[in-house]
Coordinates of C-alpha atoms in Angstrom, one line a residue:
M1 CA -19.1 -140.9 -25.4
R2 CA -22.4 -141.4 -27.3
K3 CA -23.5 -137.6 -27.1
V4 CA -20.2 -136.7 -28.4
F5 CA -20.5 -139.0 -31.2
L6 CA -23.8 -137.6 -32.1
V7 CA -22.6 -134.0 -31.9
F8 CA -19.8 -135.3 -34.1
L9 CA -22.0 -136.9 -36.6
A10 CA -24.3 -134.0 -36.9
L11 CA -21.6 -131.7 -37.8
I12 CA -20.4 -134.1 -40.5
I13 CA -23.9 -134.3 -42.1
G14 CA -24.1 -130.3 -41.7
L15 CA -20.8 -130.1 -43.5
S16 CA -22.0 -132.5 -46.2
I17 CA -24.9 -130.5 -47.0
F18 CA -23.2 -127.3 -47.1
V19 CA -20.7 -128.8 -49.6
I20 CA -23.5 -130.4 -51.8
A21 CA -25.4 -126.8 -51.8
A22 CA -22.4 -125.2 -52.4
G23 CA -21.6 -127.4 -55.8
Q24 CA -25.3 -127.0 -56.6
K25 CA -25.0 -123.4 -56.7
G26 CA -21.6 -123.7 -58.5
E27 CA -23.3 -125.7 -60.9
E28 CA -26.0 -123.1 -61.7
G29 CA -23.9 -120.0 -61.7
E30 CA -20.4 -120.1 -60.7
G31 CA -17.8 -121.0 -63.3
Q32 CA -20.5 -120.5 -66.2
F33 CA -20.2 -118.0 -68.9
E34 CA -23.0 -115.8 -68.9
I35 CA -24.0 -114.9 -72.8
V36 CA -26.9 -112.7 -73.1
M37 CA -28.7 -111.9 -76.7
V38 CA -30.1 -108.2 -76.8
V39 CA -32.8 -108.3 -79.8
K40 CA -34.5 -105.3 -81.5
L41 CA -37.8 -105.8 -79.9
E42 CA -39.4 -108.0 -77.8
G43 CA -43.0 -109.7 -78.2
V44 CA -42.6 -110.3 -81.7
A45 CA -42.7 -113.7 -83.6
W46 CA -39.1 -113.3 -85.0
F47 CA -37.7 -113.0 -81.7
D48 CA -40.0 -115.4 -79.7
N49 CA -38.4 -117.9 -82.1
M50 CA -34.7 -116.7 -81.7
R51 CA -35.3 -117.1 -77.8
L52 CA -35.8 -120.9 -78.6
G53 CA -32.8 -121.0 -80.4
I54 CA -30.8 -119.3 -77.4
E55 CA -32.6 -121.7 -74.8
E56 CA -31.6 -125.0 -76.9
F57 CA -27.7 -123.6 -76.6
N58 CA -27.9 -122.9 -73.0
N59 CA -29.3 -126.5 -72.5
A60 CA -26.8 -127.7 -74.8
Y61 CA -23.6 -126.7 -72.8
E62 CA -23.8 -127.0 -69.1
D63 CA -20.9 -124.5 -68.6
V64 CA -23.1 -121.3 -69.8
N65 CA -26.0 -119.4 -68.6
A66 CA -27.4 -118.2 -71.8
Y67 CA -30.5 -116.1 -72.3
Q68 CA -32.3 -113.6 -74.2
I69 CA -33.7 -109.9 -73.2
G70 CA -35.0 -107.1 -75.6
A71 CA -36.8 -103.8 -75.1
D72 CA -40.7 -103.1 -75.8
T73 CA -39.6 -100.8 -78.4
A74 CA -37.5 -100.6 -81.3
D75 CA -35.7 -97.7 -80.1
P76 CA -31.9 -97.5 -80.6
A77 CA -31.6 -95.6 -77.2
A78 CA -33.7 -98.3 -75.3
Q79 CA -31.3 -101.1 -76.7
V80 CA -28.1 -99.1 -75.6
A81 CA -29.8 -98.8 -72.3
L82 CA -29.7 -102.8 -71.9
V83 CA -26.4 -103.4 -73.1
E84 CA -25.2 -100.8 -70.4
D85 CA -27.1 -102.8 -67.9
L86 CA -25.3 -105.9 -68.7
I87 CA -22.0 -103.9 -68.7
A88 CA -22.6 -103.1 -65.2
K89 CA -23.6 -106.5 -64.3
G90 CA -20.5 -108.1 -65.5
V91 CA -21.9 -110.7 -67.9
D92 CA -19.1 -112.4 -70.1
A93 CA -20.5 -112.0 -73.5
I94 CA -22.9 -109.4 -75.4
L95 CA -24.8 -110.2 -78.3
V96 CA -27.0 -107.8 -80.3
V97 CA -29.4 -107.8 -82.9
P98 CA -28.8 -104.0 -83.5
N99 CA -31.5 -101.1 -84.1
D100 CA -28.7 -98.8 -85.2
P101 CA -25.3 -100.5 -85.2
E102 CA -23.3 -97.0 -84.8
S103 CA -25.2 -96.3 -82.0
L104 CA -23.8 -99.0 -80.0
V105 CA -20.1 -98.6 -80.7
P106 CA -19.4 -96.5 -77.4
A107 CA -21.4 -99.1 -75.2
F108 CA -19.2 -101.9 -77.0
K109 CA -15.9 -100.2 -76.4
K110 CA -17.2 -99.9 -72.8
A111 CA -17.9 -103.6 -72.6
N112 CA -14.5 -104.6 -74.3
D113 CA -12.4 -102.3 -71.8
A114 CA -14.2 -104.4 -69.0
G115 CA -13.1 -107.5 -70.5
I116 CA -16.6 -108.3 -71.9
L117 CA -16.8 -109.5 -75.5
T118 CA -19.1 -108.2 -77.8
F119 CA -21.0 -109.8 -81.1
T120 CA -23.6 -109.1 -83.4
H121 CA -25.9 -110.6 -85.9
E122 CA -27.7 -108.4 -88.8
A123 CA -25.1 -105.6 -88.6
S124 CA -22.3 -106.6 -91.3
N125 CA -20.7 -103.1 -90.9
Q126 CA -20.5 -103.4 -87.1
R127 CA -17.5 -101.9 -85.4
Q128 CA -16.2 -102.8 -82.1
V129 CA -17.3 -106.5 -82.0
S130 CA -15.4 -109.8 -82.3
Y131 CA -17.6 -111.0 -84.8
D132 CA -20.8 -110.2 -86.8
I133 CA -22.6 -113.3 -88.0
E134 CA -24.9 -113.3 -90.9
A135 CA -27.6 -116.1 -92.3
F136 CA -26.1 -115.2 -95.8
D137 CA -24.6 -112.6 -98.1
N138 CA -27.1 -109.8 -97.7
I139 CA -26.7 -108.6 -101.4
A140 CA -27.1 -112.0 -102.6
Y141 CA -30.4 -112.5 -100.5
G142 CA -31.4 -109.4 -102.0
R143 CA -30.6 -110.2 -105.5
H144 CA -32.6 -113.6 -104.9
M145 CA -35.9 -111.6 -103.9
M146 CA -35.9 -109.3 -106.7
D147 CA -35.5 -112.3 -109.1
V148 CA -39.1 -113.9 -107.5
M149 CA -40.6 -110.3 -107.6
A150 CA -39.4 -109.7 -111.0
E151 CA -40.7 -113.3 -112.4
W152 CA -44.2 -112.7 -110.9
M153 CA -44.0 -109.4 -112.5
G154 CA -43.0 -110.6 -115.7
G155 CA -39.8 -108.4 -116.0
R156 CA -41.6 -105.0 -116.1
G157 CA -43.6 -102.7 -114.1
E158 CA -43.6 -100.6 -110.8
W159 CA -42.5 -101.6 -107.4
A160 CA -41.5 -100.0 -104.0
A161 CA -39.3 -101.2 -101.3
F162 CA -39.6 -100.8 -97.5
V163 CA -37.0 -101.1 -94.5
G164 CA -37.6 -101.1 -91.1
H165 CA -35.2 -98.6 -90.3
L166 CA -33.2 -96.2 -92.5
T167 CA -30.1 -97.0 -90.2
S168 CA -30.8 -100.7 -90.2
T169 CA -27.7 -102.1 -92.2
T170 CA -29.1 -105.4 -93.4
H171 CA -32.4 -104.4 -94.3
N172 CA -30.6 -101.4 -96.6
E173 CA -28.1 -104.2 -98.0
W174 CA -31.2 -106.3 -99.2
V175 CA -32.4 -103.5 -100.9
D176 CA -28.9 -102.6 -102.5
G177 CA -29.1 -106.1 -103.9
E178 CA -32.7 -105.6 -105.3
E179 CA -31.7 -102.5 -106.9
M180 CA -28.7 -103.9 -108.4
Q181 CA -30.2 -106.8 -109.6
A182 CA -33.3 -104.5 -111.5
K183 CA -30.7 -102.5 -112.9
E184 CA -28.6 -105.2 -114.1
K185 CA -31.4 -107.7 -115.2
Y186 CA -34.7 -106.1 -115.5
P187 CA -34.4 -102.9 -117.2
G188 CA -38.1 -103.0 -117.5
L189 CA -38.9 -102.4 -113.8
K190 CA -39.0 -99.1 -112.4
M191 CA -38.4 -98.3 -108.4
V192 CA -41.3 -95.6 -107.7
T193 CA -39.8 -93.9 -104.5
S194 CA -37.1 -94.0 -102.5
R195 CA -36.9 -96.5 -99.3
I196 CA -39.9 -96.1 -97.0
E197 CA -39.3 -96.3 -93.3
E198 CA -41.9 -98.2 -91.5
Q199 CA -40.1 -98.4 -87.8
E200 CA -40.7 -102.2 -87.5
N201 CA -44.2 -101.3 -87.2
Q202 CA -47.4 -103.4 -89.2
Q203 CA -50.0 -100.6 -88.7
I204 CA -47.6 -98.1 -90.1
A205 CA -46.7 -100.3 -93.1
F206 CA -50.3 -100.7 -93.7
E207 CA -50.8 -97.1 -93.5
K208 CA -48.1 -96.4 -96.0
S209 CA -48.9 -99.1 -98.5
L210 CA -52.3 -97.4 -98.6
E211 CA -50.6 -94.2 -99.4
L212 CA -48.3 -95.8 -101.8
L213 CA -51.4 -97.5 -103.7
K214 CA -53.1 -94.2 -103.8
T215 CA -50.0 -92.4 -104.9
Y216 CA -49.1 -94.8 -107.6
P217 CA -52.2 -96.4 -109.0
N218 CA -49.7 -98.5 -111.5
L219 CA -47.7 -100.1 -108.6
D220 CA -47.5 -103.9 -108.9
G221 CA -45.1 -105.0 -106.1
I222 CA -44.2 -104.0 -102.7
M223 CA -41.0 -105.5 -101.5
G224 CA -40.5 -105.6 -97.4
S225 CA -37.4 -106.1 -95.6
A226 CA -38.7 -106.0 -91.9
M227 CA -40.9 -108.8 -91.0
S228 CA -44.0 -106.3 -90.3
T229 CA -43.8 -105.1 -93.9
M230 CA -45.4 -108.1 -95.7
P231 CA -48.6 -108.4 -93.6
G232 CA -49.0 -104.6 -93.4
A233 CA -48.6 -104.2 -97.4
A234 CA -50.8 -107.4 -98.0
K235 CA -53.8 -106.3 -95.7
A236 CA -53.5 -102.8 -97.8
I237 CA -53.7 -104.7 -100.8
E238 CA -56.9 -106.9 -99.4
D239 CA -58.5 -104.0 -98.3
K240 CA -58.4 -101.9 -101.6
G241 CA -59.6 -105.1 -103.4
M242 CA -56.0 -105.2 -105.8
I243 CA -55.2 -109.1 -105.2
G244 CA -53.8 -110.2 -108.4
K245 CA -52.6 -106.6 -109.5
V246 CA -50.6 -105.7 -106.7
A247 CA -48.7 -108.1 -104.5
A248 CA -46.5 -108.1 -101.4
F249 CA -43.0 -109.8 -101.2
G250 CA -39.9 -109.9 -98.6
T251 CA -38.9 -111.0 -95.6
C252 CA -41.4 -112.4 -93.0
L253 CA -42.6 -115.8 -91.4
P254 CA -45.2 -118.2 -92.0
S255 CA -47.1 -117.4 -88.9
V256 CA -47.1 -113.8 -89.6
A257 CA -47.8 -113.5 -93.2
G258 CA -49.0 -117.2 -94.3
D259 CA -52.6 -116.5 -94.5
Y260 CA -51.9 -113.7 -96.8
I261 CA -50.0 -116.1 -99.3
E262 CA -52.9 -118.2 -99.3
S263 CA -55.4 -115.0 -99.9
G264 CA -53.1 -113.9 -102.9
A265 CA -52.3 -110.9 -101.4
A266 CA -48.6 -112.1 -100.9
I267 CA -46.9 -114.2 -103.1
S268 CA -43.5 -115.3 -101.8
M269 CA -41.9 -114.8 -98.3
H270 CA -37.9 -115.0 -97.4
F271 CA -36.3 -115.8 -94.3
W272 CA -33.8 -117.6 -92.1
V273 CA -34.6 -119.5 -88.9
P274 CA -34.0 -116.9 -86.2
A275 CA -33.6 -120.1 -83.7
D276 CA -30.8 -121.2 -85.7
A277 CA -29.1 -117.5 -85.9
G278 CA -29.6 -117.3 -82.2
Y279 CA -27.9 -120.6 -81.6
V280 CA -25.1 -119.9 -83.8
T281 CA -24.3 -116.6 -82.5
A282 CA -24.1 -117.8 -79.0
L283 CA -22.0 -120.6 -80.0
V284 CA -19.4 -118.2 -81.9
A285 CA -19.4 -116.2 -78.3
Y286 CA -18.6 -119.6 -76.2
K287 CA -15.9 -120.5 -78.7
S288 CA -14.6 -116.9 -78.5
L289 CA -14.6 -117.3 -74.5
L290 CA -12.8 -120.3 -74.6
G291 CA -10.1 -119.1 -76.9
E292 CA -11.1 -121.0 -79.9
E293 CA -10.7 -119.4 -83.4
I294 CA -13.5 -119.5 -85.8
T295 CA -12.1 -120.6 -89.0
E296 CA -13.5 -120.6 -92.6
G297 CA -15.3 -123.9 -93.6
A298 CA -16.2 -124.4 -90.0
D299 CA -19.7 -126.2 -89.1
L300 CA -21.5 -124.4 -86.6
E301 CA -23.9 -127.0 -86.0
R302 CA -27.1 -125.5 -87.6
P303 CA -28.8 -125.8 -91.2
G304 CA -27.2 -123.5 -93.6
Y305 CA -24.2 -123.0 -91.4
E306 CA -22.2 -126.5 -91.7
N307 CA -19.7 -124.5 -94.0
I308 CA -19.3 -121.0 -93.1
T309 CA -17.1 -118.2 -94.9
I310 CA -15.6 -115.3 -93.3
Q311 CA -14.8 -111.7 -94.3
N312 CA -13.8 -109.0 -92.7
N313 CA -15.7 -105.6 -93.3
D314 CA -14.1 -102.1 -93.5
A315 CA -13.5 -101.9 -89.6
G316 CA -11.7 -105.1 -89.6
V317 CA -14.4 -107.2 -88.1
P318 CA -14.9 -110.7 -89.4
I319 CA -18.2 -111.3 -90.9
I320 CA -19.1 -115.0 -90.4
Y321 CA -21.7 -115.6 -93.5
G322 CA -23.7 -119.1 -93.7
Q323 CA -26.0 -119.9 -96.8
A324 CA -29.2 -120.2 -94.6
W325 CA -32.3 -118.5 -96.5
V326 CA -35.6 -120.0 -97.2
D327 CA -38.5 -119.4 -99.6
V328 CA -41.9 -120.0 -99.1
N329 CA -44.9 -119.6 -101.6
K330 CA -48.4 -121.4 -101.9
D331 CA -46.6 -124.6 -103.3
N332 CA -44.6 -125.2 -100.2
L333 CA -46.7 -123.4 -97.4
D334 CA -48.2 -126.4 -96.1
D335 CA -44.7 -127.9 -95.3
W336 CA -44.5 -125.0 -92.3
K337 CA -47.9 -126.0 -90.8
N338 CA -48.4 -128.7 -87.9
P339 CA -50.9 -131.3 -88.1
D340 CA -53.4 -128.9 -86.4
G341 CA -53.1 -126.4 -89.2
S342 CA -51.0 -123.9 -87.0
Y343 CA -47.7 -122.9 -88.3
K344 CA -44.4 -124.4 -87.0
L345 CA -42.5 -120.7 -87.3

């Protein structure tokens, strides 16, 4: 009898261990929404910071498995390949910061046909997504950056604009806003050449800035859209001994261009916090997976996104806009430093 009891007890214990293990496995994967952010390029500070937001979102919600991936090159084809891999894996939502919005449309359609929701950030003209999320109105942001540069230039002089890729929607919208503001408010400003593509590459930005400085000896300002432009342009300005005569402006992070702000080769940088944008994009995907409607005025849990506006683009896709840009110059650069002198972002 005792032997039978011991066998029965062993079976009960074994079954209990199996149930507990199965429950733990379910907590880790089963019943969770798999939400994946595909960024433009891995290994750069901007998207390293965005990963922090995705990780924070993942930790905030127990019923999600959220993570970030990206290619080691800013090649649209490489990004599409990653999306195709996620479709094959059968994830629940794919989030993308596009290198080329149009190139993603066929893959997004394939994802949607498979029941996978798709979302973008920095692609207000995107088709075939549930939502695009923008930190702010891109034209307004471009106008603002032009105001800052024009003030330093005294409202007159020559300037040039860089974009990461000529196919990048947001970069080109920022330059659209800059050109609009210059035309309407600063007739003394002259754009010396058409938009220059630097392929999200700081070395290319440096080399093309050297060419600009040689070709246009009266150049006053270089405006960058990609995060790689400002440090590339500022280094060219330093190397040519032109600090005070020419200056770099545009979108960047303190950790990338803060030293150039201190040297005077760059005057003002503008950005939104990538971690916050990543968190908000993941949150919108999560709410959509739950069947919740995102409405005008909603609070999406991060600074600058507490009172969103929504507008449909030409394809009928709702674009969510925050008011989340940040300005950093020599006056407030220290606010972005840690006690040990390193940069917070």
